[in-house]
Coordinates of N, CA and C and ligand atoms in Angstrom, one line a residue:
M1 N -137.4 -48.8 125.1 CA -137.5 -50.3 125.6 C -138.8 -50.6 126.1
K2 N -139.5 -51.5 126.0 CA -141.1 -51.4 126.7 C -141.0 -51.9 128.5
P3 N -142.1 -51.0 129.0 CA -142.0 -51.7 130.4 C -141.7 -52.9 130.6
L4 N -141.4 -54.0 131.9 CA -141.0 -55.1 131.9 C -142.3 -55.4 132.8
I5 N -143.2 -56.3 132.7 CA -143.8 -57.2 133.8 C -143.4 -58.2 134.4
I6 N -142.5 -59.1 135.2 CA -142.4 -59.5 136.0 C -143.7 -60.4 137.1
V7 N -143.4 -61.5 136.2 CA -145.0 -62.5 137.0 C -144.1 -63.4 138.4
N8 N -143.9 -63.2 139.5 CA -143.6 -64.1 140.0 C -144.3 -65.1 140.5
Y9 N -144.3 -66.5 139.9 CA -145.4 -67.5 140.1 C -145.3 -67.8 142.1
K10 N -144.5 -67.8 142.5 CA -143.9 -67.9 143.9 C -144.5 -69.2 144.1
T11 N -145.0 -69.9 145.3 CA -145.2 -71.3 145.3 C -146.4 -71.7 145.5
Y12 N -147.6 -70.6 144.8 CA -148.9 -70.7 145.6 C -149.4 -71.5 144.3
Q13 N -150.7 -72.2 144.6 CA -151.1 -73.9 144.4 C -150.9 -73.6 142.6
E14 N -152.0 -72.1 142.1 CA -152.0 -71.3 140.6 C -151.5 -71.8 139.9
S15 N -150.3 -71.9 140.7 CA -148.9 -71.4 139.8 C -147.7 -72.1 139.6
S16 N -148.0 -73.5 140.3 CA -147.2 -74.7 140.4 C -147.1 -76.0 140.1
G17 N -146.6 -76.4 139.2 CA -146.7 -77.8 138.4 C -147.7 -77.3 137.5
K18 N -148.6 -78.5 137.5 CA -149.4 -78.5 136.1 C -150.1 -77.3 136.2
N19 N -150.5 -76.7 137.0 CA -151.1 -75.0 136.9 C -150.2 -73.9 136.4
A20 N -148.9 -74.3 137.2 CA -147.8 -73.2 136.2 C -147.8 -73.8 134.7
I21 N -147.5 -74.5 134.5 CA -148.0 -74.4 132.5 C -149.2 -74.1 132.0
S22 N -150.1 -74.1 133.0 CA -151.3 -73.5 131.8 C -151.3 -72.2 132.6
L23 N -151.2 -71.8 133.3 CA -150.9 -69.7 133.8 C -150.1 -69.6 132.6
T24 N -148.8 -70.7 132.2 CA -147.8 -69.9 131.1 C -147.8 -69.9 129.7
L25 N -149.2 -70.6 129.8 CA -149.7 -71.2 127.9 C -150.5 -69.7 127.8
K26 N -151.4 -69.1 128.9 CA -152.2 -68.1 128.8 C -151.6 -66.8 128.8
L27 N -150.6 -66.6 129.6 CA -149.4 -65.7 129.9 C -148.6 -65.3 128.9
H28 N -148.7 -66.6 128.3 CA -147.8 -66.5 126.8 C -149.2 -66.1 125.6
Q29 N -150.0 -66.2 125.9 CA -151.0 -65.7 124.4 C -151.2 -64.4 124.8
I30 N -151.7 -64.0 126.2 CA -151.4 -62.5 126.7 C -150.3 -61.8 125.8
S31 N -148.8 -62.5 126.1 CA -147.9 -61.0 125.8 C -148.2 -61.3 124.3
K32 N -148.6 -62.2 123.4 CA -147.9 -61.7 121.7 C -149.8 -60.3 121.8
K33 N -150.8 -60.3 122.3 CA -151.5 -59.2 122.2 C -150.8 -57.9 123.6
L34 N -149.8 -57.6 123.8 CA -149.7 -56.8 124.9 C -148.5 -56.0 124.0
R35 N -149.7 -54.7 123.7 CA -148.5 -53.8 122.7 C -147.6 -52.9 123.7
D36 N -147.7 -52.6 124.8 CA -146.6 -51.7 125.8 C -146.4 -51.8 126.9
Y37 N -146.1 -53.3 127.1 CA -145.6 -54.1 128.0 C -144.8 -55.0 127.8
S38 N -143.6 -56.3 128.7 CA -142.6 -56.7 127.5 C -143.4 -57.6 129.6
L39 N -143.2 -58.9 128.6 CA -144.1 -59.9 130.1 C -142.8 -61.3 130.1
A40 N -143.1 -61.2 132.0 CA -141.8 -62.4 132.2 C -142.4 -63.4 132.9
I41 N -141.9 -64.8 133.3 CA -142.3 -64.9 134.3 C -141.2 -65.9 135.2
A42 N -141.7 -65.7 136.2 CA -140.4 -66.6 137.1 C -141.3 -67.4 137.9
P43 N -141.3 -68.4 137.5 CA -141.7 -70.4 138.2 C -141.1 -70.4 139.4
Q44 N -141.0 -71.4 140.3 CA -140.6 -72.4 141.2 C -139.4 -72.9 140.4
V45 N -138.3 -72.8 140.4 CA -137.0 -73.9 139.9 C -137.2 -75.2 139.2
V46 N -138.0 -76.3 140.2 CA -138.7 -77.0 139.7 C -139.1 -77.4 138.4
D47 N -140.0 -76.1 138.5 CA -141.2 -76.2 137.3 C -140.3 -75.8 135.7
L48 N -139.1 -75.0 136.3 CA -138.4 -74.6 135.2 C -138.3 -75.1 133.4
K49 N -137.7 -76.3 133.6 CA -137.1 -77.3 132.3 C -138.3 -77.2 131.6
E50 N -139.3 -78.0 132.6 CA -141.4 -78.6 131.8 C -141.9 -76.9 131.2
I51 N -141.4 -75.6 131.6 CA -142.0 -74.8 131.8 C -141.5 -74.3 130.3
S52 N -140.1 -74.1 130.5 CA -139.5 -73.5 129.3 C -139.9 -73.9 127.9
K53 N -139.9 -75.4 128.3 CA -140.5 -76.1 126.5 C -141.6 -75.4 126.0
K54 N -142.7 -74.9 126.8 CA -144.1 -74.6 126.3 C -143.9 -72.9 125.8
N55 N -142.4 -72.3 126.6 CA -143.3 -71.2 127.0 C -142.4 -70.2 125.8
G56 N -143.0 -69.1 125.9 CA -142.6 -67.9 125.0 C -142.2 -66.6 125.5
V57 N -142.1 -66.8 126.4 CA -141.7 -65.3 127.5 C -140.6 -65.7 128.2
L58 N -140.2 -64.3 128.6 CA -138.8 -64.1 129.3 C -138.9 -65.5 130.8
L59 N -138.1 -66.0 130.7 CA -138.2 -67.0 131.7 C -137.2 -66.4 133.0
L60 N -137.3 -66.7 134.2 CA -136.3 -66.0 135.2 C -136.2 -67.3 136.5
A61 N -135.7 -67.5 136.9 CA -135.5 -68.2 138.4 C -136.0 -67.7 139.5
Q62 N -137.0 -67.9 140.7 CA -136.9 -67.3 141.8 C -135.6 -66.9 142.1
A63 N -135.0 -67.8 142.4 CA -133.1 -67.9 143.2 C -131.9 -68.8 142.5
M64 N -131.3 -68.9 143.2 CA -130.4 -69.9 142.3 C -129.2 -69.7 144.3
D65 N -128.0 -70.3 144.0 CA -127.0 -70.2 145.2 C -125.9 -70.4 144.3
S66 N -124.7 -69.0 145.5 CA -123.7 -68.6 144.4 C -122.6 -69.6 144.8
I67 N -122.9 -70.9 144.2 CA -122.1 -72.3 144.0 C -121.9 -72.5 142.1
T68 N -120.3 -73.7 143.0 CA -119.8 -74.0 141.5 C -120.1 -75.6 141.4
Y69 N -120.0 -76.1 140.2 CA -120.5 -78.0 140.1 C -119.5 -78.5 141.7
G70 N -119.6 -79.0 142.1 CA -119.4 -79.4 143.4 C -120.4 -80.7 144.0
A71 N -120.3 -80.6 146.0 CA -120.3 -81.4 146.6 C -121.8 -80.6 147.2
N72 N -122.6 -80.1 146.2 CA -124.0 -79.2 147.2 C -125.2 -79.6 147.8
T73 N -125.2 -80.3 147.7 CA -126.4 -81.1 148.2 C -127.8 -80.1 148.7
G74 N -128.2 -80.0 147.7 CA -129.7 -79.3 148.2 C -129.7 -77.6 147.7
K75 N -128.5 -77.3 147.2 CA -128.3 -75.7 146.9 C -128.8 -75.8 145.4
I76 N -129.0 -74.9 145.1 CA -128.6 -74.7 142.9 C -128.5 -73.8 142.3
L77 N -127.9 -74.7 141.1 CA -126.3 -74.5 140.7 C -126.2 -73.7 139.6
P78 N -126.0 -72.7 139.7 CA -126.4 -71.2 138.3 C -126.6 -71.6 137.2
E79 N -125.5 -72.3 136.7 CA -125.6 -73.2 135.2 C -126.8 -74.2 135.4
S80 N -127.0 -74.7 135.6 CA -128.2 -75.6 135.8 C -129.7 -74.5 135.7
I81 N -129.4 -73.6 136.4 CA -130.9 -72.8 135.9 C -130.3 -72.0 134.2
K82 N -129.4 -71.8 134.2 CA -129.2 -71.7 133.0 C -129.3 -72.2 131.9
E83 N -128.7 -74.1 132.1 CA -129.6 -74.4 131.4 C -130.7 -75.1 131.3
S84 N -131.8 -75.2 132.5 CA -133.4 -75.1 132.3 C -133.7 -74.7 131.2
G85 N -133.3 -73.2 130.5 CA -133.6 -72.3 129.6 C -134.2 -70.9 130.3
A86 N -134.0 -70.9 131.8 CA -134.4 -69.7 132.0 C -132.6 -69.0 131.9
K87 N -133.4 -67.4 131.4 CA -132.1 -66.1 131.4 C -132.1 -65.0 132.5
G88 N -132.8 -65.7 133.6 CA -132.0 -65.0 134.9 C -132.8 -65.2 135.7
T89 N -132.4 -64.5 137.2 CA -132.7 -64.8 138.3 C -133.3 -63.8 138.8
L90 N -134.3 -63.7 140.2 CA -134.3 -63.2 141.1 C -133.5 -63.2 142.0
I91 N -133.3 -62.0 142.5 CA -132.1 -62.3 143.8 C -133.1 -61.8 144.8
N92 N -132.7 -62.6 146.4 CA -133.3 -61.9 147.7 C -134.5 -61.3 147.6
H93 N -135.2 -61.9 147.5 CA -137.0 -61.6 147.5 C -136.8 -61.6 149.2
S94 N -137.6 -60.5 149.4 CA -138.1 -60.6 150.6 C -138.6 -62.0 151.7
E95 N -139.5 -62.6 150.3 CA -139.0 -63.9 151.7 C -138.4 -64.9 151.6
N96 N -137.1 -64.7 151.0 CA -136.0 -65.3 150.4 C -134.4 -64.8 150.7
P97 N -134.2 -64.0 151.9 CA -133.5 -63.1 152.2 C -132.3 -63.4 151.9
L98 N -131.4 -62.2 151.6 CA -129.5 -63.1 151.3 C -128.5 -62.5 152.2
P99 N -127.7 -62.1 152.6 CA -127.3 -61.7 153.5 C -126.1 -61.1 152.3
D100 N -125.5 -59.6 152.3 CA -124.7 -58.6 151.2 C -124.2 -59.4 150.3
E101 N -123.3 -59.8 151.0 CA -121.6 -60.5 150.5 C -122.5 -61.8 149.4
E102 N -123.5 -62.3 149.6 CA -124.1 -63.3 149.1 C -125.1 -62.8 148.0
I103 N -125.0 -61.8 148.0 CA -126.5 -61.4 146.9 C -125.2 -60.9 145.9
K104 N -124.2 -59.6 145.6 CA -123.1 -59.4 145.1 C -122.7 -60.4 144.6
K105 N -122.1 -61.9 145.1 CA -121.8 -62.9 144.3 C -122.4 -63.4 143.7
Q106 N -123.9 -63.5 144.3 CA -124.9 -63.7 142.4 C -124.9 -63.1 142.1
T107 N -124.9 -61.5 141.6 CA -124.5 -60.8 140.9 C -123.5 -61.1 140.0
E108 N -122.7 -61.1 140.6 CA -121.6 -61.8 139.4 C -121.4 -62.5 138.8
I109 N -121.7 -63.6 139.4 CA -122.2 -64.6 138.5 C -123.3 -65.1 137.9
C110 N -123.9 -63.7 137.8 CA -125.3 -63.6 136.1 C -124.1 -62.7 135.8
R111 N -123.1 -61.9 136.2 CA -123.0 -61.4 134.6 C -121.8 -62.3 134.0
R112 N -121.1 -63.6 134.7 CA -120.4 -64.0 134.1 C -121.2 -65.4 133.0
L113 N -122.4 -65.6 133.6 CA -123.0 -66.5 132.6 C -123.8 -65.7 132.1
K114 N -123.7 -64.5 131.9 CA -124.9 -63.7 130.7 C -126.0 -64.3 131.1
L115 N -126.2 -63.9 132.6 CA -128.0 -64.0 133.2 C -128.1 -63.1 133.5
I116 N -130.0 -62.5 133.9 CA -130.1 -61.2 133.9 C -130.7 -61.6 134.9
S117 N -129.9 -60.1 136.5 CA -130.3 -60.2 137.5 C -131.0 -59.2 138.0
V118 N -132.0 -59.7 138.7 CA -132.9 -59.0 139.2 C -132.8 -59.0 140.6
V119 N -132.5 -58.4 141.1 CA -132.0 -57.8 142.9 C -133.5 -57.2 143.5
C120 N -133.7 -58.0 144.3 CA -135.1 -57.0 145.4 C -134.5 -56.6 146.2
A121 N -135.1 -55.5 147.2 CA -134.8 -54.5 147.8 C -135.9 -54.0 148.3
F122 N -136.4 -54.2 149.8 CA -137.0 -53.9 150.9 C -137.1 -52.7 151.8
N123 N -136.1 -51.9 151.9 CA -136.3 -50.9 151.7 C -135.2 -49.8 151.5
L124 N -135.1 -48.3 151.3 CA -134.0 -47.6 150.8 C -132.6 -48.2 151.2
T125 N -132.5 -48.7 152.0 CA -131.2 -48.6 152.7 C -130.7 -50.3 152.0
S126 N -131.3 -51.2 151.8 CA -131.3 -52.1 151.2 C -131.1 -51.8 149.6
L127 N -131.8 -51.0 149.0 CA -132.1 -50.8 147.9 C -130.8 -50.1 147.5
R128 N -130.0 -49.0 148.5 CA -128.0 -48.6 148.0 C -127.4 -49.4 148.4
T129 N -127.6 -50.5 149.4 CA -126.4 -51.1 148.7 C -126.6 -52.1 148.2
V130 N -127.8 -52.5 147.3 CA -127.9 -53.5 145.9 C -127.5 -53.1 144.2
L131 N -127.6 -51.8 144.3 CA -127.2 -51.1 143.9 C -126.1 -50.8 143.2
S132 N -125.2 -50.8 145.0 CA -123.5 -50.6 144.4 C -123.4 -52.5 143.4
F133 N -123.8 -52.9 143.6 CA -123.7 -54.3 143.1 C -123.7 -54.6 141.2
K134 N -124.3 -53.3 141.5 CA -124.5 -53.1 139.4 C -125.4 -54.4 138.9
P135 N -126.1 -54.4 139.5 CA -127.7 -55.5 138.7 C -128.1 -55.3 137.5
D136 N -128.6 -55.8 136.7 CA -129.3 -55.6 135.8 C -130.7 -55.1 135.8
Y137 N -131.0 -55.5 137.1 CA -132.4 -54.5 137.6 C -132.0 -54.9 139.4
V138 N -132.9 -53.3 139.8 CA -133.7 -53.9 141.1 C -134.8 -53.8 141.3
A139 N -135.6 -54.3 142.2 CA -137.0 -54.7 142.2 C -136.9 -54.3 143.7
Y140 N -138.2 -53.1 143.5 CA -138.3 -52.2 145.2 C -139.3 -52.7 145.7
E141 N -139.2 -52.8 146.9 CA -140.3 -54.2 147.3 C -140.8 -53.7 148.8
P142 N -141.6 -52.4 149.3 CA -141.5 -52.6 150.6 C -141.9 -53.7 151.0
K143 N -141.7 -54.6 152.1 CA -141.9 -55.6 152.5 C -143.6 -55.9 153.7
E144 N -143.8 -54.0 154.1 CA -145.0 -54.7 154.4 C -146.1 -54.3 153.8
L145 N -146.2 -54.2 152.3 CA -146.5 -54.1 150.9 C -146.9 -55.2 150.6
I146 N -146.1 -56.4 150.5 CA -146.4 -57.6 149.8 C -147.1 -58.3 150.0
G147 N -147.8 -59.0 149.1 CA -149.2 -59.8 149.4 C -151.0 -59.3 149.7
G148 N -150.4 -57.7 149.7 CA -152.2 -56.9 149.8 C -151.8 -56.4 149.1
N149 N -153.1 -55.5 149.0 CA -154.4 -54.8 147.9 C -153.8 -53.2 147.9
V150 N -153.3 -52.6 148.6 CA -152.2 -51.5 148.9 C -151.1 -51.8 148.3
S151 N -151.2 -51.0 146.7 CA -150.5 -50.7 146.3 C -148.8 -50.0 146.2
V152 N -147.6 -50.3 146.2 CA -147.0 -49.6 146.1 C -146.8 -48.1 145.7
T153 N -147.3 -48.2 144.8 CA -147.5 -46.8 143.8 C -148.6 -46.1 143.9
S154 N -149.3 -46.4 145.3 CA -150.0 -46.0 146.1 C -149.6 -45.5 147.2
A155 N -149.0 -46.3 147.9 CA -149.0 -46.1 149.8 C -147.4 -45.5 149.6
K156 N -146.6 -45.6 148.8 CA -145.2 -45.0 149.1 C -144.7 -43.8 148.5
G157 N -145.2 -43.1 147.9 CA -144.3 -41.6 147.6 C -144.0 -41.5 147.4
H158 N -142.7 -41.2 148.3 CA -142.2 -40.7 148.4 C -140.8 -41.3 149.1
T159 N -140.7 -42.8 148.8 CA -139.7 -43.7 148.8 C -139.7 -43.8 147.4
I160 N -140.7 -43.9 147.1 CA -140.3 -44.5 145.4 C -139.7 -43.4 144.4
R161 N -140.5 -41.9 144.8 CA -139.1 -40.5 144.1 C -138.0 -41.2 144.2
E162 N -137.6 -41.5 146.1 CA -136.4 -41.5 146.1 C -135.9 -42.2 145.4
A163 N -136.4 -43.9 145.3 CA -135.8 -45.1 144.9 C -135.5 -44.6 143.2
I164 N -136.5 -44.1 142.4 CA -135.9 -44.2 141.0 C -134.8 -43.3 140.9
Q165 N -135.1 -42.1 142.0 CA -133.5 -41.4 141.8 C -132.5 -42.2 142.3
L166 N -132.8 -42.5 143.2 CA -131.4 -43.4 143.5 C -131.4 -44.2 142.1
A167 N -132.1 -45.7 141.6 CA -131.2 -46.3 140.6 C -131.2 -45.3 139.0
K168 N -131.8 -43.9 138.7 CA -131.5 -43.5 138.6 C -130.1 -42.9 138.0
E169 N -129.4 -42.5 138.8 CA -128.0 -42.1 140.1 C -127.1 -43.4 139.3
K170 N -127.6 -44.5 139.5 CA -126.7 -45.5 139.1 C -126.9 -45.9 137.9
K171 N -128.0 -45.7 137.1 CA -128.1 -46.5 135.9 C -128.5 -48.0 136.1
V172 N -129.3 -48.3 136.9 CA -129.7 -49.8 137.0 C -131.0 -49.3 137.1
K173 N -131.7 -49.8 135.8 CA -133.3 -50.2 135.9 C -134.2 -50.6 137.3
L174 N -135.2 -49.7 138.0 CA -135.6 -50.3 139.0 C -137.3 -50.8 138.1
L175 N -137.2 -51.9 138.9 CA -139.1 -51.8 139.1 C -139.6 -51.8 140.6
L176 N -140.6 -51.5 140.5 CA -141.5 -51.9 141.9 C -142.4 -52.6 141.4
G177 N -142.8 -53.1 143.4 CA -143.8 -54.3 143.2 C -144.2 -54.3 144.8
A178 N -144.7 -54.9 145.2 CA -145.5 -54.7 146.1 C -147.4 -54.6 146.1
G179 N -148.6 -55.7 146.2 CA -149.5 -55.3 145.9 C -149.9 -54.2 145.0
V180 N -149.0 -54.3 143.8 CA -149.2 -53.8 142.5 C -150.8 -55.0 142.4
H181 N -152.3 -54.6 141.9 CA -153.2 -55.4 141.8 C -154.0 -55.0 141.0
S182 N -153.1 -54.1 139.9 CA -154.1 -53.9 138.2 C -153.5 -53.4 137.0
L183 N -154.5 -53.2 136.3 CA -153.1 -52.0 134.7 C -153.5 -51.1 135.6
N184 N -153.9 -50.6 136.3 CA -154.1 -49.1 136.5 C -153.1 -48.8 137.6
D185 N -152.2 -49.7 138.1 CA -151.0 -49.5 139.3 C -149.6 -49.5 138.3
I186 N -149.7 -50.5 137.2 CA -148.7 -50.5 136.0 C -148.4 -49.4 135.7
K187 N -149.2 -49.2 135.5 CA -149.7 -47.4 134.4 C -149.2 -46.6 135.2
E188 N -149.5 -46.6 136.7 CA -148.8 -45.6 137.4 C -147.6 -45.8 138.4
A189 N -147.5 -47.0 138.0 CA -145.8 -46.8 138.2 C -144.7 -46.6 137.2
V190 N -145.0 -47.1 136.0 CA -144.3 -45.9 134.8 C -144.8 -44.6 134.6
K191 N -145.8 -44.8 135.5 CA -145.4 -43.1 135.0 C -144.6 -42.6 136.3
L192 N -144.1 -42.8 137.4 CA -143.5 -42.4 138.3 C -142.0 -42.5 137.7
G193 N -142.0 -43.5 136.5 CA -140.8 -43.5 136.2 C -139.9 -44.9 136.3
A194 N -140.9 -45.7 137.0 CA -140.3 -47.1 136.9 C -140.1 -48.0 135.9
D195 N -139.4 -48.8 135.6 CA -139.3 -49.7 134.3 C -140.0 -50.5 134.3
G196 N -140.8 -51.0 135.1 CA -141.8 -51.7 135.0 C -142.3 -52.4 136.8
V197 N -142.5 -53.5 136.4 CA -143.2 -53.9 138.0 C -143.0 -55.2 138.3
L198 N -142.5 -55.7 139.0 CA -142.9 -56.9 139.7 C -144.1 -57.6 140.8
I199 N -144.9 -58.4 140.5 CA -146.4 -59.4 140.4 C -146.8 -59.9 140.9
S200 N -147.8 -60.6 141.5 CA -147.8 -62.2 142.5 C -148.9 -62.8 142.7
H201 N -149.7 -62.2 143.6 CA -150.9 -62.7 143.9 C -151.8 -62.3 142.9
A202 N -151.9 -61.1 142.5 CA -153.2 -60.0 142.0 C -153.0 -61.0 140.5
L203 N -151.7 -61.6 140.2 CA -152.4 -62.2 138.7 C -151.8 -64.0 138.4
V204 N -151.5 -64.4 138.8 CA -151.1 -65.9 139.9 C -152.6 -66.1 140.2
K205 N -153.8 -65.1 140.8 CA -155.0 -65.9 141.4 C -156.1 -65.3 140.9
A206 N -155.4 -64.0 139.5 CA -157.2 -64.1 138.6 C -157.7 -65.4 138.1
S207 N -159.3 -65.0 138.4 CA -159.8 -66.2 137.1 C -159.2 -66.2 135.8
N208 N -159.4 -64.6 135.6 CA -158.9 -64.3 134.1 C -158.2 -63.5 134.4
P209 N -156.4 -64.0 133.3 CA -155.7 -62.7 133.1 C -155.7 -61.9 132.3
E210 N -156.7 -63.0 131.5 CA -157.1 -61.8 129.9 C -158.0 -60.5 130.2
R211 N -158.3 -60.7 131.4 CA -159.5 -59.1 132.1 C -158.4 -58.5 132.6
F212 N -157.6 -58.8 133.0 CA -156.4 -57.9 134.3 C -155.9 -57.6 133.7
F213 N -156.0 -57.5 131.9 CA -155.0 -56.9 130.8 C -156.0 -55.6 130.2
R214 N -157.1 -56.2 130.7 CA -157.9 -55.8 129.9 C -157.9 -55.8 128.2
I215 N -157.6 -57.1 128.0 CA -157.7 -57.2 126.5 C -158.9 -58.2 126.4
Ligands
LIG1 O1 -142.2 -60.5 144.0 C1 -143.4 -60.0 143.9 C2 -144.1 -59.7 145.5 O2 -143.4 -59.6 146.9 C3 -145.0 -59.1 145.4 O3 -146.5 -59.8 145.8 O4 -148.6 -60.2 145.7 O5 -147.7 -58.5 146.6 O6 -147.8 -58.5 144.1 P1 -147.4 -59.2 145.6

């Protein structure tokens, strides 16, 4: 299985609304040329439906709620995520953290609806907890490095090795994220034993995403 690169669109202007569509078209073209990696994107929930009409790469939501059909104003219904064309969701991103019980419920909902669960953990303690929920992926993202230009792969050697070991023991795929800003960082993550990366600003804000991938 090829390493997975998930591009988190967050709410950057460069990846919202119309810009989300044009970025997606670019990334779709890139994905056709990428031989060594699979690409996935996580746009804002409000952009999912429009993007899914034009998109050829794996589509994920950034978040949802552990609710069922009913009176839940302002919440995000998992069934609607699925209907939008998304194949899975991020859960517990450090910019949108959740109580453990909610993470567990959302992981179970993903299993029931056959959605891919990507649960984020921002330190080893939270990683241990979320691994016990058996998601499809965990994304290990040390909080203090998110949005910066120091990559998790160069700054956190010892904890990365431990994170990778913990995920292997539980047979859960592990992504690394935070500060990943070059193709070399991605290669390094894979070399360290990760199953891919979760990346945002370096790719979303890149003036030329093709150049980022050197294609
Ligand atoms: O979800 C990806 C993330 O939080 C890392 O963001 O901008 O450091 O790649 P960034």
